[in-house]
Coordinates of C-alpha atoms and ligand atoms in Angstrom, one line a residue:
M5 CA 99.8 215.1 -18.8
S6 CA 103.0 214.4 -19.5
T7 CA 103.9 217.7 -21.3
A8 CA 102.2 219.2 -18.2
R9 CA 104.4 217.7 -15.7
D10 CA 106.9 218.2 -17.5
H11 CA 106.2 222.0 -17.6
F12 CA 105.6 222.0 -14.1
A13 CA 108.7 220.8 -13.3
R14 CA 110.9 223.5 -15.4
R15 CA 108.6 226.1 -13.4
L16 CA 110.2 224.8 -10.4
R17 CA 113.4 224.0 -11.1
G18 CA 116.1 225.8 -8.6
I19 CA 112.9 225.8 -6.1
M20 CA 112.1 222.3 -4.8
P21 CA 112.8 219.4 -6.3
V22 CA 109.6 217.6 -8.3
R23 CA 108.9 213.9 -8.3
F24 CA 106.9 211.8 -10.8
D25 CA 104.8 208.8 -9.7
E26 CA 105.6 208.8 -6.3
P27 CA 104.2 206.1 -4.2
L28 CA 101.8 207.8 -2.0
A29 CA 102.2 204.6 0.4
R30 CA 105.1 206.2 1.4
H31 CA 103.7 209.5 2.8
T32 CA 99.9 208.3 4.4
S33 CA 99.6 206.8 8.2
F34 CA 98.2 203.8 6.7
R35 CA 100.8 203.2 4.5
I36 CA 98.5 202.3 1.6
G37 CA 98.2 204.4 -1.9
G38 CA 98.8 204.3 -5.5
P39 CA 101.4 206.6 -7.0
A40 CA 101.1 210.7 -7.4
D41 CA 102.1 211.7 -10.9
V42 CA 103.8 215.2 -9.5
Y43 CA 105.3 214.9 -6.2
V44 CA 107.0 217.9 -3.6
Q45 CA 107.7 218.6 -0.3
A46 CA 107.3 222.1 0.3
R47 CA 110.0 223.1 3.2
T48 CA 108.8 226.5 3.5
L49 CA 106.2 228.6 2.7
D50 CA 107.4 230.4 -0.2
Q51 CA 107.9 226.9 -1.9
A52 CA 104.3 225.8 -1.1
I53 CA 103.0 228.8 -2.5
A54 CA 105.0 228.4 -5.8
A55 CA 104.3 224.8 -6.3
V56 CA 100.3 225.3 -6.0
R57 CA 100.6 228.9 -8.2
A58 CA 102.8 226.2 -10.8
A59 CA 99.7 223.9 -10.6
W60 CA 97.3 226.5 -10.5
D61 CA 98.5 228.0 -14.1
L62 CA 99.1 224.9 -15.6
E63 CA 95.9 223.5 -14.0
L64 CA 96.9 221.0 -12.8
P65 CA 94.6 219.5 -10.0
V66 CA 96.4 219.6 -6.7
L67 CA 95.9 217.6 -3.6
V68 CA 97.9 219.3 -0.6
I69 CA 98.6 216.7 1.8
G70 CA 99.8 217.1 5.8
G71 CA 100.6 214.0 7.5
G72 CA 98.3 212.0 5.5
S73 CA 96.6 210.9 8.5
N74 CA 92.9 211.2 7.8
L75 CA 93.4 209.7 3.8
L76 CA 92.5 206.7 2.2
V77 CA 94.3 206.9 -1.1
L78 CA 93.4 205.0 -4.0
D79 CA 95.2 202.0 -5.8
G80 CA 95.3 203.9 -8.7
G81 CA 97.1 207.3 -7.0
V82 CA 96.4 210.8 -7.6
R83 CA 96.5 212.4 -10.9
G84 CA 97.7 216.1 -11.4
V85 CA 100.0 217.6 -8.3
V86 CA 100.5 216.4 -4.8
I87 CA 102.0 218.9 -2.3
E88 CA 103.4 217.5 0.7
M89 CA 103.4 220.5 3.1
R90 CA 106.1 220.7 5.4
A91 CA 106.9 224.4 6.0
R92 CA 107.0 224.4 10.5
H93 CA 108.1 227.2 11.7
V94 CA 106.0 228.1 15.2
E95 CA 106.4 231.5 17.2
G96 CA 104.4 233.1 20.2
W97 CA 103.9 236.3 21.3
P98 CA 101.7 237.9 24.3
T99 CA 98.1 239.0 22.6
G100 CA 98.1 241.9 21.0
R101 CA 102.1 242.8 20.6
L102 CA 102.4 241.0 17.6
P103 CA 105.4 242.7 15.8
A104 CA 105.0 245.1 13.0
S105 CA 106.5 242.5 10.9
A106 CA 103.6 240.8 10.9
P107 CA 101.2 242.1 8.4
E108 CA 97.4 241.3 8.1
R109 CA 98.2 240.5 4.7
L110 CA 101.3 238.9 3.4
E111 CA 102.3 240.2 -0.3
T112 CA 105.7 239.0 0.0
F113 CA 106.5 236.6 1.8
S114 CA 110.0 234.7 3.0
G115 CA 110.8 232.1 5.4
T116 CA 108.4 232.4 8.2
I117 CA 105.3 233.8 9.3
H118 CA 107.3 236.2 11.5
S119 CA 110.3 237.5 12.8
S120 CA 110.2 238.0 16.3
S121 CA 111.5 236.5 19.5
A122 CA 111.1 232.8 20.1
L123 CA 108.2 231.2 22.3
D124 CA 110.2 230.4 25.7
D125 CA 111.0 234.4 25.6
D126 CA 107.2 235.6 25.0
R127 CA 105.7 234.5 28.5
R128 CA 105.9 237.9 30.2
D129 CA 102.4 238.9 30.3
D130 CA 99.4 237.1 32.3
G131 CA 97.4 237.6 29.3
A132 CA 96.8 235.6 26.7
I133 CA 99.0 234.1 24.5
E134 CA 99.0 234.0 20.2
V135 CA 100.8 231.2 19.1
V136 CA 101.4 231.3 15.1
A137 CA 102.0 227.9 13.8
E138 CA 103.1 227.1 9.7
A139 CA 100.6 224.8 8.6
G140 CA 103.1 221.6 8.4
A141 CA 103.8 221.9 11.8
P142 CA 102.9 218.5 13.9
L143 CA 99.9 219.5 15.7
A144 CA 100.5 216.4 18.1
A145 CA 104.1 218.5 19.3
L146 CA 102.7 222.2 18.8
G147 CA 99.6 220.6 21.8
R148 CA 102.6 218.7 24.0
K149 CA 105.5 221.4 23.9
T150 CA 102.9 224.6 24.0
A151 CA 101.1 222.6 27.4
L152 CA 104.7 222.1 28.5
Q153 CA 106.0 225.6 28.9
G154 CA 102.5 226.3 31.0
L155 CA 100.1 227.5 28.2
A156 CA 97.0 226.2 28.2
G157 CA 94.5 225.3 25.6
L158 CA 96.1 222.4 23.2
E159 CA 96.8 219.9 25.2
W160 CA 93.6 218.2 23.6
A161 CA 96.3 217.6 20.8
V162 CA 98.7 215.9 22.2
D163 CA 98.7 212.5 20.5
V164 CA 96.9 213.6 17.3
P165 CA 98.8 213.2 14.0
G166 CA 99.3 215.6 11.1
T167 CA 99.9 218.9 10.8
V168 CA 98.0 221.9 11.8
G169 CA 97.0 222.4 7.9
G170 CA 95.2 219.2 8.1
A171 CA 94.2 220.0 11.6
V172 CA 92.7 223.3 10.1
V173 CA 91.0 221.4 7.4
N174 CA 89.3 218.7 9.4
N175 CA 88.7 220.5 12.7
A176 CA 90.8 217.7 14.4
G177 CA 89.6 217.4 18.3
A178 CA 89.8 215.5 21.1
H179 CA 88.9 215.2 24.8
G180 CA 86.4 218.1 24.9
G181 CA 88.6 220.2 22.7
D182 CA 89.0 220.9 19.0
I183 CA 90.8 223.8 16.4
A184 CA 87.2 225.5 16.3
G185 CA 88.0 226.6 19.8
S186 CA 91.6 227.0 19.5
I187 CA 93.0 229.6 17.2
S188 CA 91.1 233.1 16.1
A189 CA 92.3 232.8 12.8
A190 CA 94.2 231.0 9.6
L191 CA 96.4 232.4 6.7
L192 CA 95.0 231.1 3.8
L193 CA 96.2 231.5 -0.2
P194 CA 93.3 231.3 -2.0
P195 CA 93.7 230.2 -5.6
D196 CA 92.9 233.9 -7.5
G197 CA 94.9 236.1 -4.9
D198 CA 97.4 236.6 -2.0
P199 CA 98.0 235.5 0.9
V200 CA 94.8 236.5 3.8
W201 CA 94.3 235.9 7.3
Q202 CA 90.6 234.4 7.5
P203 CA 88.6 234.7 11.0
V204 CA 87.9 231.5 12.3
E205 CA 84.1 232.6 12.1
R206 CA 84.6 232.3 8.6
L207 CA 86.3 229.2 7.7
G208 CA 83.1 226.9 8.3
L209 CA 84.2 224.1 11.1
A210 CA 82.0 221.9 12.4
Y211 CA 82.4 218.3 13.3
R212 CA 85.7 216.9 11.5
T213 CA 85.3 219.1 8.7
S214 CA 85.4 223.0 7.6
M215 CA 84.0 225.0 4.5
L216 CA 88.6 224.0 3.3
K217 CA 86.9 220.4 3.7
A218 CA 83.6 220.6 1.6
A219 CA 84.8 222.3 -1.3
E220 CA 84.4 220.3 -4.3
V221 CA 88.0 218.3 -4.9
S222 CA 87.9 219.0 -8.7
Q223 CA 88.3 222.3 -7.8
P224 CA 91.0 224.7 -6.6
R225 CA 91.0 224.9 -3.2
P226 CA 92.7 227.4 -0.8
L227 CA 95.6 226.0 0.6
V228 CA 96.5 226.7 4.3
L229 CA 99.4 228.1 5.1
G230 CA 99.1 228.6 8.8
A231 CA 97.1 229.6 11.8
K232 CA 97.0 231.3 14.8
F233 CA 96.2 229.9 18.3
V234 CA 95.2 231.6 21.3
L235 CA 96.2 230.0 24.4
R236 CA 96.5 230.9 28.1
R237 CA 98.4 230.3 31.0
G238 CA 97.8 227.7 33.0
D239 CA 98.9 226.0 35.8
P240 CA 101.7 223.7 34.9
L241 CA 101.6 220.9 36.9
T242 CA 97.7 220.5 35.8
L243 CA 98.2 220.7 32.2
R244 CA 101.5 218.1 32.6
A245 CA 98.8 216.3 34.2
A246 CA 96.2 216.3 31.4
V247 CA 99.3 215.5 28.9
A248 CA 99.8 212.3 30.8
R249 CA 96.4 211.1 31.2
Y250 CA 95.4 211.9 27.3
S251 CA 98.6 210.2 26.5
Q252 CA 97.8 207.0 28.6
H253 CA 94.0 206.8 27.7
R254 CA 95.3 206.5 24.0
R255 CA 97.5 203.8 24.7
A256 CA 94.9 202.3 26.3
T257 CA 92.1 202.5 23.7
Q258 CA 93.4 202.9 20.6
P259 CA 96.2 200.0 18.5
V260 CA 99.5 201.3 17.2
G261 CA 100.2 200.4 13.8
A262 CA 99.4 201.6 10.2
C263 CA 95.8 203.1 10.2
A264 CA 94.0 206.2 9.6
G265 CA 92.5 207.1 13.4
S266 CA 88.6 206.7 13.0
M267 CA 87.3 205.3 10.5
F268 CA 83.5 206.1 10.5
K269 CA 82.0 209.9 12.0
N270 CA 80.3 209.0 15.4
P271 CA 76.6 209.2 14.5
P272 CA 74.6 211.3 17.5
E273 CA 73.5 208.9 19.8
Q274 CA 76.5 206.6 20.0
A275 CA 79.8 206.3 19.4
A276 CA 80.7 204.6 15.8
G277 CA 83.1 201.9 17.5
W278 CA 80.1 200.9 20.3
Y279 CA 77.9 199.7 17.1
I280 CA 80.7 197.9 15.7
E281 CA 81.4 196.1 18.7
R282 CA 78.1 194.9 19.0
A283 CA 77.5 194.4 15.3
E284 CA 80.0 191.6 15.8
A285 CA 82.4 193.5 13.6
K286 CA 85.5 193.5 15.6
G287 CA 88.3 191.3 13.7
L288 CA 86.5 191.1 10.6
Q289 CA 89.6 190.8 7.9
V290 CA 89.7 191.9 4.4
G291 CA 92.7 190.6 2.6
A292 CA 95.6 192.4 4.9
V293 CA 93.2 194.9 6.9
R294 CA 91.5 194.2 9.9
V295 CA 89.2 195.6 12.5
S296 CA 91.0 195.9 15.7
D297 CA 90.4 194.1 18.3
L298 CA 90.9 196.6 20.3
H299 CA 89.0 199.9 19.3
G300 CA 86.0 199.2 16.4
N301 CA 86.3 202.3 14.8
F302 CA 90.1 201.6 13.6
M303 CA 91.1 199.4 11.0
L304 CA 94.8 198.3 10.9
N305 CA 96.9 197.9 7.6
L306 CA 98.9 194.8 8.5
G307 CA 101.4 195.0 5.8
G308 CA 101.1 195.0 1.8
A309 CA 97.1 196.5 2.4
T310 CA 96.1 197.6 -0.6
A311 CA 93.0 200.6 -0.3
A312 CA 90.6 197.8 -2.4
D313 CA 90.6 195.4 0.7
V314 CA 89.5 198.6 3.0
L315 CA 86.9 199.8 0.8
A316 CA 85.6 196.1 0.8
L317 CA 86.0 196.1 5.0
V318 CA 84.4 199.2 4.9
T319 CA 81.5 198.0 2.9
L320 CA 81.5 195.0 5.3
V321 CA 81.1 196.8 8.4
Q322 CA 78.3 199.3 7.6
E323 CA 76.5 196.5 6.4
K324 CA 77.1 194.8 9.9
V325 CA 75.4 197.9 11.5
R326 CA 72.9 199.0 9.3
S327 CA 70.8 195.4 9.7
R328 CA 71.5 194.9 13.5
F329 CA 70.7 198.9 14.3
G330 CA 69.6 200.8 10.9
V331 CA 72.1 202.4 11.5
S332 CA 74.3 204.2 8.4
L333 CA 77.9 205.0 9.7
E334 CA 79.6 207.8 7.4
L335 CA 83.0 207.6 6.6
E336 CA 85.3 209.8 8.7
I337 CA 88.2 209.5 6.6
Q338 CA 88.7 211.6 3.3
V339 CA 89.1 208.5 0.1
V340 CA 91.4 210.4 -2.7
G341 CA 92.7 209.5 -6.1
E342 CA 91.8 207.0 -8.5
A343 CA 90.8 203.0 -8.3
A344 CA 93.4 200.6 -9.5
R345 CA 92.6 200.0 -13.9
Ligands
LIG402 C1 95.9 206.9 15.2 C2 95.4 208.7 14.6 C3 94.8 208.9 16.2 C4 93.9 209.5 15.1 N1 93.3 210.3 16.3 C5 92.3 211.8 15.9 C6 91.4 212.6 16.9 O1 91.8 212.0 18.3 N2 90.8 213.5 16.1 C7 90.9 213.9 15.1 O2 90.2 214.9 14.6 N3 91.6 213.3 14.1 C8 92.5 212.3 14.4 N4 93.2 211.6 13.5 C9 92.4 211.8 12.1 C10 93.8 212.7 11.7 O3 94.9 213.0 13.1 C11 93.4 213.7 11.8 O4 92.4 214.5 10.4 C12 94.6 214.8 11.2 O5 94.0 216.7 11.5 C13 94.6 215.1 10.0 O6 96.0 216.2 9.7 P1 97.0 216.1 8.6 O7 97.8 216.7 8.4 O8 97.4 214.0 8.3 O9 96.2 216.0 7.3 P2 95.7 214.9 5.8 O10 95.7 213.0 6.0 O11 97.1 214.8 5.1 O12 94.8 215.5 5.0 C14 93.4 216.0 5.5 C15 92.8 217.0 4.6 O13 93.2 218.4 4.9 C16 93.9 218.4 3.4 N5 94.9 219.7 3.8 C17 96.1 218.9 4.7 N6 97.3 220.0 5.0 C18 96.3 220.9 4.1 C19 96.8 222.3 3.7 N7 98.3 222.7 4.2 N8 96.7 223.1 3.5 C20 95.5 223.1 2.3 N9 94.3 221.2 3.0 C21 95.5 220.5 3.3 C22 94.0 217.4 2.9 O14 93.8 217.7 1.4 C23 92.7 216.4 3.0 O15 91.2 217.6 2.4 C24 94.3 210.6 13.9 C25 94.6 209.7 12.8 C26 95.4 208.7 13.7 C27 96.3 207.8 12.3

């Protein structure tokens, strides 16, 4: 590994800094996770493409992360290269008026997805607005900013942590909205080709998953470079009220602290939290991880928790719910990396 990672660092010399043995607890919302053998932060799409192509050429395993807000990284860390996507440029146009500088297929690529006037200047039409966001753009800020500018369609995302890329992979959603209903296409870099816009119907988006997520983790997976959101003009007062209502709802129902959001998928009949509460699993604790007293589907890292603690608590909660209701709770969060040796 040390030779391959040295080769990787040499390939990226002058392009971006490369860190070895970077603790991933620093890069996940759970504040848990062992070291990545190699770690880079891509602040532009060019950097992301250079990093992932270098890793693919050297046959190093790659894990791309956004906000790390849906991940449990195991205590032994991640072998290979972790690329944190930070390219976060956002622009928008009235539908059908994408400038000529926005080709369907991007072969040579520099800086931002498009070069045109900013979102604020483009609200001339009554029609839809296409907003193109690079994958590292924070989804919550995008939802809030567009809603407060009078654009409807992404207000459901006002408080969903993480990036546009992670949201596409997970088909993130809240308050009745989701990515599947908000984007028209995602810009993907496949392992064997150039960036290409993939229409939303071909992403296999379903409840908190997609084809991009379902692909084998050990195999090279497409990198999400960006997404095209289709928004509509809405009533600014109504949108402002929706933003306030969604934020207030979250404050009232979800705990504050280091966590990964909902731990388990909701089974068809009831929310996971409903089962957890009735199985008397709220407040259960293993090491420094505790099932939230406010919301049963949240686990909080009280400080210094390990991934092993989380997995032990997950098993405990699953057993309690199974023995009480005969229901198997399936993890919503994604577990990556290796257990501590
Ligand atoms: C407090 C809290 C509340 C939450 N509430 C919600 C909610 O209401 N609704 C909801 O859906 N989720 C919620 N989540 C979960 C999380 O916010 C979403 O799943 C989010 O979309 C993950 O985005 P991320 O950038 O953090 O992805 P990460 O956790 O970094 O990664 C998730 C997956 O996407 C992949 N990935 C990330 N970026 C890329 C990329 N550019 N290219 C290719 N693959 C990529 C990763 O490899 C991984 O497989 C919540 C989480 C927290 C902590």
